[in-house]
Short mmCIF file of C-alpha atoms in Angstrom, two decimals:
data_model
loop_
_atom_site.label_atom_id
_atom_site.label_comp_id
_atom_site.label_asym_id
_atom_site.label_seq_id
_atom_site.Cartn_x
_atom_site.Cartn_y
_atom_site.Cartn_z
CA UNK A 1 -54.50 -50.50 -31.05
CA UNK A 2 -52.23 -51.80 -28.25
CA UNK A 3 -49.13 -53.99 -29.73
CA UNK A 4 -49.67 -57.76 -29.39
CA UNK A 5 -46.68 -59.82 -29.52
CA UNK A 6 -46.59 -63.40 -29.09
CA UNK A 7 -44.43 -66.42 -29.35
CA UNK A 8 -45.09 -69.95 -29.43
CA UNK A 9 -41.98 -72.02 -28.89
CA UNK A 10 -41.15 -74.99 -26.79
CA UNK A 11 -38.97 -74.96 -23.10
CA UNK A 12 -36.37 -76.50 -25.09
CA UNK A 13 -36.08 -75.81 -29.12
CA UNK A 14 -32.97 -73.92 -30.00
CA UNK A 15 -34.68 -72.55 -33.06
CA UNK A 16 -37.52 -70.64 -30.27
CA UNK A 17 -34.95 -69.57 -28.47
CA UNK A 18 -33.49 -67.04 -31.31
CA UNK A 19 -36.87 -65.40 -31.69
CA UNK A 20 -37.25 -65.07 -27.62
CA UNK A 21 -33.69 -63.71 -27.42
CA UNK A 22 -34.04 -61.05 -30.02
CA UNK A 23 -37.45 -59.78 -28.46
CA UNK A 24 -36.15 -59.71 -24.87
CA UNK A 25 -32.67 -57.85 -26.60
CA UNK A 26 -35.21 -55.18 -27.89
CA UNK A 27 -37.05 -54.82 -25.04
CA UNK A 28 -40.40 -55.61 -26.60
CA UNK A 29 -43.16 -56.73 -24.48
CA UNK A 30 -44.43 -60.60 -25.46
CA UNK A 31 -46.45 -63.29 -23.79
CA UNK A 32 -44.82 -66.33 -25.05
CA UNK A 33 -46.66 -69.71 -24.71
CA UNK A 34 -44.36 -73.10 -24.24
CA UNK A 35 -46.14 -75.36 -26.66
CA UNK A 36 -46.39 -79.09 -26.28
CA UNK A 37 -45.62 -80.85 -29.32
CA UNK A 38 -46.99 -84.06 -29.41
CA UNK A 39 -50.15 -82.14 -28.41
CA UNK A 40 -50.04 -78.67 -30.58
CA UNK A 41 -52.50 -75.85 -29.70
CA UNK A 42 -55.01 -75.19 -32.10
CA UNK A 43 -53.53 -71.57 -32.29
CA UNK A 44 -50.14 -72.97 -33.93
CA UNK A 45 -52.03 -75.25 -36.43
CA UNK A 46 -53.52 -72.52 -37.59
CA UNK A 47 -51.08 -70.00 -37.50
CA UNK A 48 -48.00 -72.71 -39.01
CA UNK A 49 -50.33 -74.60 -41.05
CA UNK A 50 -47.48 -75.47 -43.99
CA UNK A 51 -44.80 -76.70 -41.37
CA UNK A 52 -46.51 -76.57 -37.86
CA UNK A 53 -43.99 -75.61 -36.16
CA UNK A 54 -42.55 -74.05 -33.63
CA UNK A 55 -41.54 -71.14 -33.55
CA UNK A 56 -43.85 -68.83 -34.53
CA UNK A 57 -43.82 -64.91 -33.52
CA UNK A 58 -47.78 -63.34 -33.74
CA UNK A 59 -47.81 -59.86 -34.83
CA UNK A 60 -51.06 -58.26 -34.07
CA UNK A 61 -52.80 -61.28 -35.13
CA UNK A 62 -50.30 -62.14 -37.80
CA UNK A 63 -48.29 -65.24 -38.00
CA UNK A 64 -44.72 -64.94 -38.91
CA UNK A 65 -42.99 -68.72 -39.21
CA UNK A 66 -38.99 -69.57 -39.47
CA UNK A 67 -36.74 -68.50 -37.02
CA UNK A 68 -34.26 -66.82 -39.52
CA UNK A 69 -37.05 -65.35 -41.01
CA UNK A 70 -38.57 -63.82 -37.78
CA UNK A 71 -35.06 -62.60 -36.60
CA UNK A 72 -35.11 -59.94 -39.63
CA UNK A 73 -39.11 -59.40 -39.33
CA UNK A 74 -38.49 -58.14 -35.33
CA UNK A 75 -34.92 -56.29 -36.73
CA UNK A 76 -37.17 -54.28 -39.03
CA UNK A 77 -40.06 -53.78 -37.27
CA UNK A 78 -38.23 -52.74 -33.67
CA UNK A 79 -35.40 -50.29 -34.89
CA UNK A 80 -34.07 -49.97 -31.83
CA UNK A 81 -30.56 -52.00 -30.90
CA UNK A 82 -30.03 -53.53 -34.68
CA UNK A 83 -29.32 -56.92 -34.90
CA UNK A 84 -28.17 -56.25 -38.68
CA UNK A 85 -25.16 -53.50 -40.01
CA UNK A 86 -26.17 -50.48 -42.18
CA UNK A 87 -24.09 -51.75 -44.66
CA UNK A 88 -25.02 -54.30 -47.53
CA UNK A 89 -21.65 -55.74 -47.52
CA UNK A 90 -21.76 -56.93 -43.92
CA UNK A 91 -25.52 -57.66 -43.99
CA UNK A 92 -25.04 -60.21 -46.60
CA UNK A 93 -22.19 -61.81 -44.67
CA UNK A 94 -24.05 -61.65 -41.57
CA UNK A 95 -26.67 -63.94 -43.34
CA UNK A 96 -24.46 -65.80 -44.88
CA UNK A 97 -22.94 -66.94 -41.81
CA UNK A 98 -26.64 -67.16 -40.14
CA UNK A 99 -27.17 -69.66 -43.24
CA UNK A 100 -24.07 -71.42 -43.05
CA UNK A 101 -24.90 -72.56 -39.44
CA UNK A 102 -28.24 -73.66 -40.40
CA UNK A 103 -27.32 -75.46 -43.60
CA UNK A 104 -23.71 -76.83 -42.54
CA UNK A 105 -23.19 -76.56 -38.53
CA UNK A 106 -25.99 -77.82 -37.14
CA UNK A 107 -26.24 -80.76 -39.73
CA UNK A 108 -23.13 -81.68 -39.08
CA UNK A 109 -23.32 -81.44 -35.22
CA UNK A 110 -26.94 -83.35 -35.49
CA UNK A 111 -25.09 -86.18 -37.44
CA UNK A 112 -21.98 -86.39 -34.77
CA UNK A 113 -24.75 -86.42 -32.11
CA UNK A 114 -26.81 -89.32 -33.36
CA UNK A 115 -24.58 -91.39 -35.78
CA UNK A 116 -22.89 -94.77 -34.46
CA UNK A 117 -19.18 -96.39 -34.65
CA UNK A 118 -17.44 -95.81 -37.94
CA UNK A 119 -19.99 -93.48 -39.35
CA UNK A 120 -19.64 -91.41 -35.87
CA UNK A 121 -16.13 -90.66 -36.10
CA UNK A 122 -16.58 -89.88 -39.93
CA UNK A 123 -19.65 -87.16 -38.77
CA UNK A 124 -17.46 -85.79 -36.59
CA UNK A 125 -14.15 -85.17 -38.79
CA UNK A 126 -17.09 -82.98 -40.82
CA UNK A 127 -18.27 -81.61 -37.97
CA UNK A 128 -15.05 -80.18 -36.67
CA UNK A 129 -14.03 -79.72 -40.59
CA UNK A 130 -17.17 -77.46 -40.43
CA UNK A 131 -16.68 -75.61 -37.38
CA UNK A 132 -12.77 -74.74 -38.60
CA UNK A 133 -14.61 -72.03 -40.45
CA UNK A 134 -16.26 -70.28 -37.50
CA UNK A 135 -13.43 -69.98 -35.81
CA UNK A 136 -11.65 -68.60 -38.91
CA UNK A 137 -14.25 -65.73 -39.42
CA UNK A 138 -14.24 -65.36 -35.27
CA UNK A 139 -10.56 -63.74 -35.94
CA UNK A 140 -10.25 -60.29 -34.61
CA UNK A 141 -13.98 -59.88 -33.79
CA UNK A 142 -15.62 -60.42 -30.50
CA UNK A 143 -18.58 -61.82 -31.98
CA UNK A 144 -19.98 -62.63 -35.29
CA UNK A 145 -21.41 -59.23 -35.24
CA UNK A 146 -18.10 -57.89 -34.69
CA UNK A 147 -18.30 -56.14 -31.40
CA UNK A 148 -21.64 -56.42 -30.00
CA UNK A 149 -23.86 -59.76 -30.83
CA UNK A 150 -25.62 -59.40 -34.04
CA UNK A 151 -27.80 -61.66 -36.54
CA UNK A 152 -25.27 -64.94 -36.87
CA UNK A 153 -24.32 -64.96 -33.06
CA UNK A 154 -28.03 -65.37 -32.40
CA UNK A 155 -28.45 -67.52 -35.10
CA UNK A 156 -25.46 -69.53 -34.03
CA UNK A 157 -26.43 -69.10 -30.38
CA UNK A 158 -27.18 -72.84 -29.45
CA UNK A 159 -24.12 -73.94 -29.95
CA UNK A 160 -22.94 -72.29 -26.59
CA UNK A 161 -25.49 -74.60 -24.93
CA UNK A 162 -26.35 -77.50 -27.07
CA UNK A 163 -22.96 -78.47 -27.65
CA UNK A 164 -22.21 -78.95 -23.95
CA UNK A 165 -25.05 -81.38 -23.55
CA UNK A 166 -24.49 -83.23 -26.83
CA UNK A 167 -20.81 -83.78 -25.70
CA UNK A 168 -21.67 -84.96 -22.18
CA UNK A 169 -24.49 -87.60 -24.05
CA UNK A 170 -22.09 -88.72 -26.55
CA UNK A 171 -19.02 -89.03 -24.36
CA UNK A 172 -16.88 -87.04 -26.72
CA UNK A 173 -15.44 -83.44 -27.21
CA UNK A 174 -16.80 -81.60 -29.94
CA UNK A 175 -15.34 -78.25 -29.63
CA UNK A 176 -11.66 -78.49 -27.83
CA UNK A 177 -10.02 -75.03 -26.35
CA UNK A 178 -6.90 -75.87 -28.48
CA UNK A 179 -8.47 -76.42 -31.16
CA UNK A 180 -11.04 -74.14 -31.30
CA UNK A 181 -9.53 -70.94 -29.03
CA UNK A 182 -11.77 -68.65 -30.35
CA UNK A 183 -14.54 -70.08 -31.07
CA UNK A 184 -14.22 -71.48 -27.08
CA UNK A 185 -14.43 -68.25 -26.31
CA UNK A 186 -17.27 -66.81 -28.00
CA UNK A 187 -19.02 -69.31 -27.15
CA UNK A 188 -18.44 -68.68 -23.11
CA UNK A 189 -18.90 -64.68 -23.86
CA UNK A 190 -22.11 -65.45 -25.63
CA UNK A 191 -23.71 -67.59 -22.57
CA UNK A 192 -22.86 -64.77 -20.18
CA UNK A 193 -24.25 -61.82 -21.86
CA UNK A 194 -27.02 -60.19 -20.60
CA UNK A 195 -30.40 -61.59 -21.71
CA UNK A 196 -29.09 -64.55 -22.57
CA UNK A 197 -27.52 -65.99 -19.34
CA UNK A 198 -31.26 -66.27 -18.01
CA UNK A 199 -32.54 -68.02 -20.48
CA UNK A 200 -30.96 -71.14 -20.82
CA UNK A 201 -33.43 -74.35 -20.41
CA UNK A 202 -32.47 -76.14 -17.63
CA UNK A 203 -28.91 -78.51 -18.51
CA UNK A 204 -30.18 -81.73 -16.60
CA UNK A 205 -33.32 -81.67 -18.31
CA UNK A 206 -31.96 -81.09 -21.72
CA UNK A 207 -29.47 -83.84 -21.14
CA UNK A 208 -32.13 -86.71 -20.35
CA UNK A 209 -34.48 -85.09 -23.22
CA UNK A 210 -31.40 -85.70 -26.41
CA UNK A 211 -30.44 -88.91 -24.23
CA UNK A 212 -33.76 -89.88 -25.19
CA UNK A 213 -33.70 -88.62 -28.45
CA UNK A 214 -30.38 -90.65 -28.65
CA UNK A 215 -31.73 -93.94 -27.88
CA UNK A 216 -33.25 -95.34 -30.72
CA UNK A 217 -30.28 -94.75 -32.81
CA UNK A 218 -28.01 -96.57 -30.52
CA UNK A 219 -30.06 -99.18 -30.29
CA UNK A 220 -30.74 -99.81 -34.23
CA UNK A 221 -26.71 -99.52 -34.54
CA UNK A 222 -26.27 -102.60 -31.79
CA UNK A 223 -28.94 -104.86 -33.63
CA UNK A 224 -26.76 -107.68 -35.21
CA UNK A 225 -26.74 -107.28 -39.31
CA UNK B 1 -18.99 -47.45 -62.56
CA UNK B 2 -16.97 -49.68 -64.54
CA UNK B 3 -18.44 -52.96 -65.76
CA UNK B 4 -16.02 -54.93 -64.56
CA UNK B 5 -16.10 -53.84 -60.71
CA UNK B 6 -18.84 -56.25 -61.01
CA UNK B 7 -18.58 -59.70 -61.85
CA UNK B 8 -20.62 -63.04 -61.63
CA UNK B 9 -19.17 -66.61 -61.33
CA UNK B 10 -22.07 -68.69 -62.89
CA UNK B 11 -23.15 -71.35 -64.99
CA UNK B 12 -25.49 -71.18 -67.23
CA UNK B 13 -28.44 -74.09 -66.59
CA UNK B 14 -27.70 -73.32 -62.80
CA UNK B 15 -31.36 -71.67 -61.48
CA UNK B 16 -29.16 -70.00 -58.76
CA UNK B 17 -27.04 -68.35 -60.51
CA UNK B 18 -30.47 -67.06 -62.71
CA UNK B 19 -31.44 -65.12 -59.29
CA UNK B 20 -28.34 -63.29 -59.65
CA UNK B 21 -28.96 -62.23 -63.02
CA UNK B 22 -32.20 -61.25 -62.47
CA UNK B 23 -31.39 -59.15 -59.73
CA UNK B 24 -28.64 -57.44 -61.47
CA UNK B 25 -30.88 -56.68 -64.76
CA UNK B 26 -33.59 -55.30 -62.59
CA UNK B 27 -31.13 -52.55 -60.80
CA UNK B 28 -29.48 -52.10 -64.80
CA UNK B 29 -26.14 -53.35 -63.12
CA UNK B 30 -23.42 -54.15 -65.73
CA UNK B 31 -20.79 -56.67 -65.03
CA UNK B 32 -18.92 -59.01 -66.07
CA UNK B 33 -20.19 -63.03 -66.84
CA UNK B 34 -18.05 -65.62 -66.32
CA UNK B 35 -19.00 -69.35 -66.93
CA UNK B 36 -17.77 -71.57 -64.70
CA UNK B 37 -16.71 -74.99 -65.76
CA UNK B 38 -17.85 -77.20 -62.93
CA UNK B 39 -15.55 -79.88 -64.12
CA UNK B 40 -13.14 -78.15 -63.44
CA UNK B 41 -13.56 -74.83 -60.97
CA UNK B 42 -11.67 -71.57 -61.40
CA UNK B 43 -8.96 -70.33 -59.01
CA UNK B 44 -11.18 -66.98 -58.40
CA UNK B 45 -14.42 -69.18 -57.36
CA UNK B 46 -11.98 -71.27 -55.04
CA UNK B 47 -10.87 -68.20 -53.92
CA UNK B 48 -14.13 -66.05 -53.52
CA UNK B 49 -16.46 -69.13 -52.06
CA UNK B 50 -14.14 -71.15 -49.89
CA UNK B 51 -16.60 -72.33 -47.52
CA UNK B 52 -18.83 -73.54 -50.27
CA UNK B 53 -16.98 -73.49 -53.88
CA UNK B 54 -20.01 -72.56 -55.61
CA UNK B 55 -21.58 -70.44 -57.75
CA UNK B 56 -23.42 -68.29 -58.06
CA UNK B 57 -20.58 -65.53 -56.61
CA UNK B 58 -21.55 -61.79 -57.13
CA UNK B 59 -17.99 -59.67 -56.75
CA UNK B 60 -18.29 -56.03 -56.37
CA UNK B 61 -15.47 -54.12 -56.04
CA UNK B 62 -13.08 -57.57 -55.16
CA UNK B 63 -16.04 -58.52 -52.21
CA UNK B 64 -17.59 -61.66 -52.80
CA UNK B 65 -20.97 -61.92 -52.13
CA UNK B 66 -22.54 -66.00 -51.76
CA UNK B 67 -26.06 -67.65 -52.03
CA UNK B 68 -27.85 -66.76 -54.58
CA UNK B 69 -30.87 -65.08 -52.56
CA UNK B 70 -28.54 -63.20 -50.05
CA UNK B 71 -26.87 -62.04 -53.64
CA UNK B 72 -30.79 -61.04 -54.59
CA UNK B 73 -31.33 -59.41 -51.13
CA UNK B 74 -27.75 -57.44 -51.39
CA UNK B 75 -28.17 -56.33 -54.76
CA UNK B 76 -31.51 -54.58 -53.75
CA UNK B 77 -29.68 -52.65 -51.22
CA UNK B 78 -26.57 -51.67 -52.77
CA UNK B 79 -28.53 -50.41 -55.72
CA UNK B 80 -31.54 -49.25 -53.54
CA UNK B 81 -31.04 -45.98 -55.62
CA UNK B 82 -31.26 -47.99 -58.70
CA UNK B 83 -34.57 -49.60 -60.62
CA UNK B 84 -37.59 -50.18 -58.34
CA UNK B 85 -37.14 -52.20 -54.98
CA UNK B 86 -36.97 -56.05 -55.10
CA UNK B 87 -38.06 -57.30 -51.56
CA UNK B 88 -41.03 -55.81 -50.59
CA UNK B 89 -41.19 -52.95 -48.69
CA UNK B 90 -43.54 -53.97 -45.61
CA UNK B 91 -42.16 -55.64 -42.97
CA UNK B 92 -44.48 -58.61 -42.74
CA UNK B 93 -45.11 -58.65 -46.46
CA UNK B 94 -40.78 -59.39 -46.53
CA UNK B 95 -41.30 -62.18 -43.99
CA UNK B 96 -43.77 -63.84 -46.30
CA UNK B 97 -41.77 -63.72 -49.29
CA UNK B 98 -38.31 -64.73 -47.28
CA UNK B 99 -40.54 -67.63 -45.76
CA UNK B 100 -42.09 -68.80 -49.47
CA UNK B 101 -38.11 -68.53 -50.64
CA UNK B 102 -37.31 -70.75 -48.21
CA UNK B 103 -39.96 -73.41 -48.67
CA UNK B 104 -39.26 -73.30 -52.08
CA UNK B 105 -35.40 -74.22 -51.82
CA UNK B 106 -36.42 -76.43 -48.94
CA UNK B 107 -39.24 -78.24 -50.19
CA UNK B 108 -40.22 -77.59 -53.68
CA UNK B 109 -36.66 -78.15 -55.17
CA UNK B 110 -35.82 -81.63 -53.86
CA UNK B 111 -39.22 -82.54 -54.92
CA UNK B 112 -38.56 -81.40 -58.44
CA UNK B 113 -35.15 -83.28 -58.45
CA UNK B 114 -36.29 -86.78 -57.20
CA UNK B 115 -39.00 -86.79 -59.36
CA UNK B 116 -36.28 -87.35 -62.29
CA UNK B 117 -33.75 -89.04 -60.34
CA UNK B 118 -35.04 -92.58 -61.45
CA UNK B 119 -35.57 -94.33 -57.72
CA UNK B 120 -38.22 -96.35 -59.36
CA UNK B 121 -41.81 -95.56 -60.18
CA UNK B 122 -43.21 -95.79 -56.85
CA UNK B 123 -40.96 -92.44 -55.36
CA UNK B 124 -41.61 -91.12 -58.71
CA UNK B 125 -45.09 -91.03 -58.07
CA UNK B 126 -44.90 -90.04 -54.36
CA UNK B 127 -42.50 -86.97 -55.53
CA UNK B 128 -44.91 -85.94 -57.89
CA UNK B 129 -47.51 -85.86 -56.01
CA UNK B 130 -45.48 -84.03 -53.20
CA UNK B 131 -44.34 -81.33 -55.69
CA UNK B 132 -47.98 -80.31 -56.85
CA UNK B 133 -49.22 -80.43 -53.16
CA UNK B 134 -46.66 -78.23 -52.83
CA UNK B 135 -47.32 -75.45 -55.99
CA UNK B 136 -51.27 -75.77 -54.68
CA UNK B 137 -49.64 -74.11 -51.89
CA UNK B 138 -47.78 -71.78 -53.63
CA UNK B 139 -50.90 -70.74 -55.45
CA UNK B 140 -52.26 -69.77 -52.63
CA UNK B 141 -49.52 -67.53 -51.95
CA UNK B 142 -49.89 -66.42 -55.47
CA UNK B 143 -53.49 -65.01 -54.77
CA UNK B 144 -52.30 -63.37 -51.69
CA UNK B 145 -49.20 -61.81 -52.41
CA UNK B 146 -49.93 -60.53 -55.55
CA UNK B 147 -53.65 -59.11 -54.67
CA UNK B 148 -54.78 -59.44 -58.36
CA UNK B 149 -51.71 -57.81 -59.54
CA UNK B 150 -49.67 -59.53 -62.35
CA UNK B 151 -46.57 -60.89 -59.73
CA UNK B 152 -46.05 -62.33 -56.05
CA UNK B 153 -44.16 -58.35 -56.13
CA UNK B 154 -47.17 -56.90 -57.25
CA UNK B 155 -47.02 -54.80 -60.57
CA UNK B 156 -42.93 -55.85 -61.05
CA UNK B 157 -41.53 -58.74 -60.90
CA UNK B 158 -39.78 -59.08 -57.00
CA UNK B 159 -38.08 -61.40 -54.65
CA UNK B 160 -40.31 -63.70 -54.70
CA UNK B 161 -41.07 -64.02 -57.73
CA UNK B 162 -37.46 -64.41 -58.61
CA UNK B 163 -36.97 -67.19 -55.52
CA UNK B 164 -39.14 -69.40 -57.61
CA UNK B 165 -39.56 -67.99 -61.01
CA UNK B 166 -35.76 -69.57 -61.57
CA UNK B 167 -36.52 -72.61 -61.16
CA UNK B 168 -39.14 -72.55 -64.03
CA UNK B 169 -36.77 -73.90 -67.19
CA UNK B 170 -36.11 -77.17 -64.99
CA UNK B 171 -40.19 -77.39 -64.05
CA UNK B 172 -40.55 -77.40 -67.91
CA UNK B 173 -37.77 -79.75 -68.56
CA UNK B 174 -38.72 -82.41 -65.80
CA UNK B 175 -42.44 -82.09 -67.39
CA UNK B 176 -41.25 -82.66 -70.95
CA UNK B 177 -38.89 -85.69 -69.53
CA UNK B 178 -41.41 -87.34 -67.57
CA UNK B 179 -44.68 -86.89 -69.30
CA UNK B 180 -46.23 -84.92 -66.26
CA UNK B 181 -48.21 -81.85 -66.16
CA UNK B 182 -46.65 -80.25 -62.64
CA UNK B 183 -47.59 -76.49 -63.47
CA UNK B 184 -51.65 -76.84 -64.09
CA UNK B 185 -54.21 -74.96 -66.06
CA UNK B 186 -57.18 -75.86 -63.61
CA UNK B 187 -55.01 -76.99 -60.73
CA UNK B 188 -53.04 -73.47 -60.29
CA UNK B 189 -53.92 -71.16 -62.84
CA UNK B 190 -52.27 -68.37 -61.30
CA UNK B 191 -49.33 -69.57 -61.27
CA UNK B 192 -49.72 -71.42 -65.17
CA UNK B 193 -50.29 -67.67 -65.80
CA UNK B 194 -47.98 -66.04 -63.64
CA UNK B 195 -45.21 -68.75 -65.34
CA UNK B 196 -45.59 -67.21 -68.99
CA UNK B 197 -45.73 -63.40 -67.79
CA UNK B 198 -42.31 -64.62 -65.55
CA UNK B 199 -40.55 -66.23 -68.21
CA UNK B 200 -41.26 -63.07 -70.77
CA UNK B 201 -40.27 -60.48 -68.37
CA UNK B 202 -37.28 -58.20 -69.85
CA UNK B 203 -35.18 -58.87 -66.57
CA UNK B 204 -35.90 -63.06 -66.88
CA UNK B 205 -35.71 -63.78 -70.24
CA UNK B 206 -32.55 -63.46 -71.79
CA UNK B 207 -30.99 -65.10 -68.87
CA UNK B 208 -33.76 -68.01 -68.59
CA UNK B 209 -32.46 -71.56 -70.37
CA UNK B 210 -33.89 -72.79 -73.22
CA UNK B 211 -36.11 -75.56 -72.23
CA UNK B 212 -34.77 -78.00 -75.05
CA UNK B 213 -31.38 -76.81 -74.48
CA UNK B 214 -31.47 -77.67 -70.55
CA UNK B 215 -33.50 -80.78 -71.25
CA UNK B 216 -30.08 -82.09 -73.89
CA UNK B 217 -28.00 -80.96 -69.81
CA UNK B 218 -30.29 -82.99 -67.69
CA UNK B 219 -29.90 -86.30 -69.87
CA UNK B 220 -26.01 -85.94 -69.95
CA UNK B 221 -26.13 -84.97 -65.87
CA UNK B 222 -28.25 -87.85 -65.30
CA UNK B 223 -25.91 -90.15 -67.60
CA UNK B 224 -22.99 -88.68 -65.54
CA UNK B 225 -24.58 -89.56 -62.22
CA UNK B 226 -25.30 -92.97 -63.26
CA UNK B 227 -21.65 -93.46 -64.09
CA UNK B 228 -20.44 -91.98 -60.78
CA UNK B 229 -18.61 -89.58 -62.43
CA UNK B 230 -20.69 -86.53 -61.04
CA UNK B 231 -21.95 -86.32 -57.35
#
């Protein structure tokens, strides 16, 4: 039977953009469809039906859902350039960091992004209280992975791009180069490596998209109490 | 090996730190227990779980290891020699239990919690109702996974069944506290089933809470929280 990979994701969903990165970094062959979510396909209702959600990575017909969870799927199922060390030691702090920046970076971030006035500046004390440990474990190592990008750089991935747009629609520095040297850096080495320079979604749309996103929560801050 | 080249930072009622266990009983790893008083936490959890300052911590050979089901997944592979396999071995068949795991801390947990926080009878009701939509689901997987076979593992007891088998004592206490029937006869009677073979399995049950003994916890947590004095 031939191999038939597929992704559904959207143009613009951070969390899509893990499972397209590690397929393209394998070199396996995928159609990928760019879903529409206030209008989802049959095909991902049916394949997501608990969440419906995107992403989801088809697998000869079978649905796998949760971006963590389809990074290690596609590791283990295409051996070739491992995403994950040999050794158990390293795997579990590869994950661990992969869970920390699901569980504590991007909440913190999200809050920063959206939250207004007092309860902005406290979300983003967190967020930078947060992102103190990246840039501690980014000591000595090129990337999470150590030298070559492995599980937590692609989980942690968006940052190099999200965090750019979220600053410019907030009006405030997130992640300062004296602050955050290394983690500056990554973040620049991580948007230029191959594979993942091309497939960025475009800046000026993503900009007016979390502008939009924005709105509502400035506006319910500016409504007199 | 000696026992105490491997050590757990736990507490006791904690279903986390029960994955841990498990996993460790499974592989016949000894090691050392030590009960954390969350009052008040020990230098060596400071020191081993900076980020988070929680347990459980699995440390083997002075490397700590955090959250609880990267502990489960890293135990199965340092011991892979050890005691049958915890994950499955399939690729896809790993994705579904990783992907149940998740739901299950995601979903299924916060459920079980609100339903006993005491926001009023109306969220009471909608959390109930949430949490059994929610383990009809889980059946489901139940059938599935386990293909007639006694666990979500198959014929042992595996990741999955330990990603939600821990949180059984507190399912049993929030019943008994509440008056509700969560895990059901004719509603899910794989998992009613599945519930009593979990809870008697050699690796779960000397490390499982007793139910009375974790329902006397919950009221003094709950009287805590209501004072402020715990968040």
């Amino acid at each position: 039977m031939a191999e038939e990979v597929k992704l559904l994701k959207t143009w613009s969903s951070p969390f899509g953009l893990r499972a397209f990165w590690i397929l393209k970094l394998k070199g396996v062959q995928f159609d990928f469809i760019d879903e529409d979510l206030s209008n989802k396909s049959p095909l991902l209702l049916q394949s997501n039906p608990v969440y419906k959600k995107v992403p989801v990575l088809i697998h000869n017909g079978k649905p796998i859902s949760e971006s963590l969870v389809i990074l290690e799927y596609v590791d283990e199922t295409w051996k070739q350039n491992p995403l994950l060390p040999e050794d158990p030691y390293e795997r579990a702090r590869a994950r661990f960091w992969a869970k920390f920046g699901e569980d504590k970076v991007l909440v913190s971030i999200w809050n920063a992004f959206i939250k207004q006035g007092k309860e902005q500046e406290e979300a983003i004390g967190l967020a930078i209280e947060t992102l103190k440990f990246l840039e501690e474990e980014l000591k000595g190592k090129r990337f999470f992975g150590g030298e070559k990008i492995g599980l937590a750089d692609l989980a942690l991935g968006w940052l190099a791009n999200l965090i750019g747009v979220f600053e410019e629609v907030i009006g405030v520095k997130l992640i300062e180069k004296e602050r955050f040297p290394l983690l500056s850096a990554w973040m620049q080495e991580f948007a230029e490596a191959p594979v993942i320079k091309e497939s960025w979604p475009p800046h000026e749309k993503l900009v007016t998209k979390f502008r939009a996103i924005r709105e509502p929560y400035v506006a319910a801050a500016a409504q007199p109490k | 090996m000696a026992k105490s080249d491997v050590k757990v930072l736990g507490a006791w009622p904690s279903p986390f730190v029960m994955r841990a266990r498990i996993a460790l009983k499974i592989k016949s790893v000894e090691y050392e227990y030590l009960e954390e008083n969350l009052g008040s936490k020990s230098e060596l959890l400071l020191k081993s779980n900076p980020v988070h300052k929680k347990i459980p911590v699995l440390i083997h050979n002075d490397k700590p290891v955090c959250e609880s089901l990267i502990i489960v997944e890293y135990v199965d592979e340092a011991w892979s020699s050890s005691g049958p396999s915890i994950i499955p071995s399939d690729p896809y068949d790993r994705a579904v239990a990783r992907f149940w795991a998740a739901y299950v801390d995601e979903k299924l947990f916060p459920a079980l919690k609100s339903i006993g926080s005491g926001d009023g009878a109306e969220a009471k009701k909608a959390a109930i109702e949430q949490l059994i939509e929610g383990l009809v689901l889980l059946e489901d997987a139940f059938v599935k996974c386990s293909k007639g076979k006694p666990f979500f593992g198959g014929s042992q007891i595996g990741f999955l069944d330990i990603a939600f088998g821990c949180y059984l004592g507190w399912v049993r206490v929030t019943e008994k506290m509440n008056e509700v029937k969560l895990l059901d006869e004719v509603k899910t009677p794989g998992l009613f089933k599945w519930a009593e073979r979990f809870c008697a399995d050699a690796a779960v049950k000397d490390v499982m809470p007793e139910t009375d003994k974790l329902a006397e916890f919950a009221k003094v947590l709950a009287k805590l929280r209501a004072s402020g004095k715990w968040n």
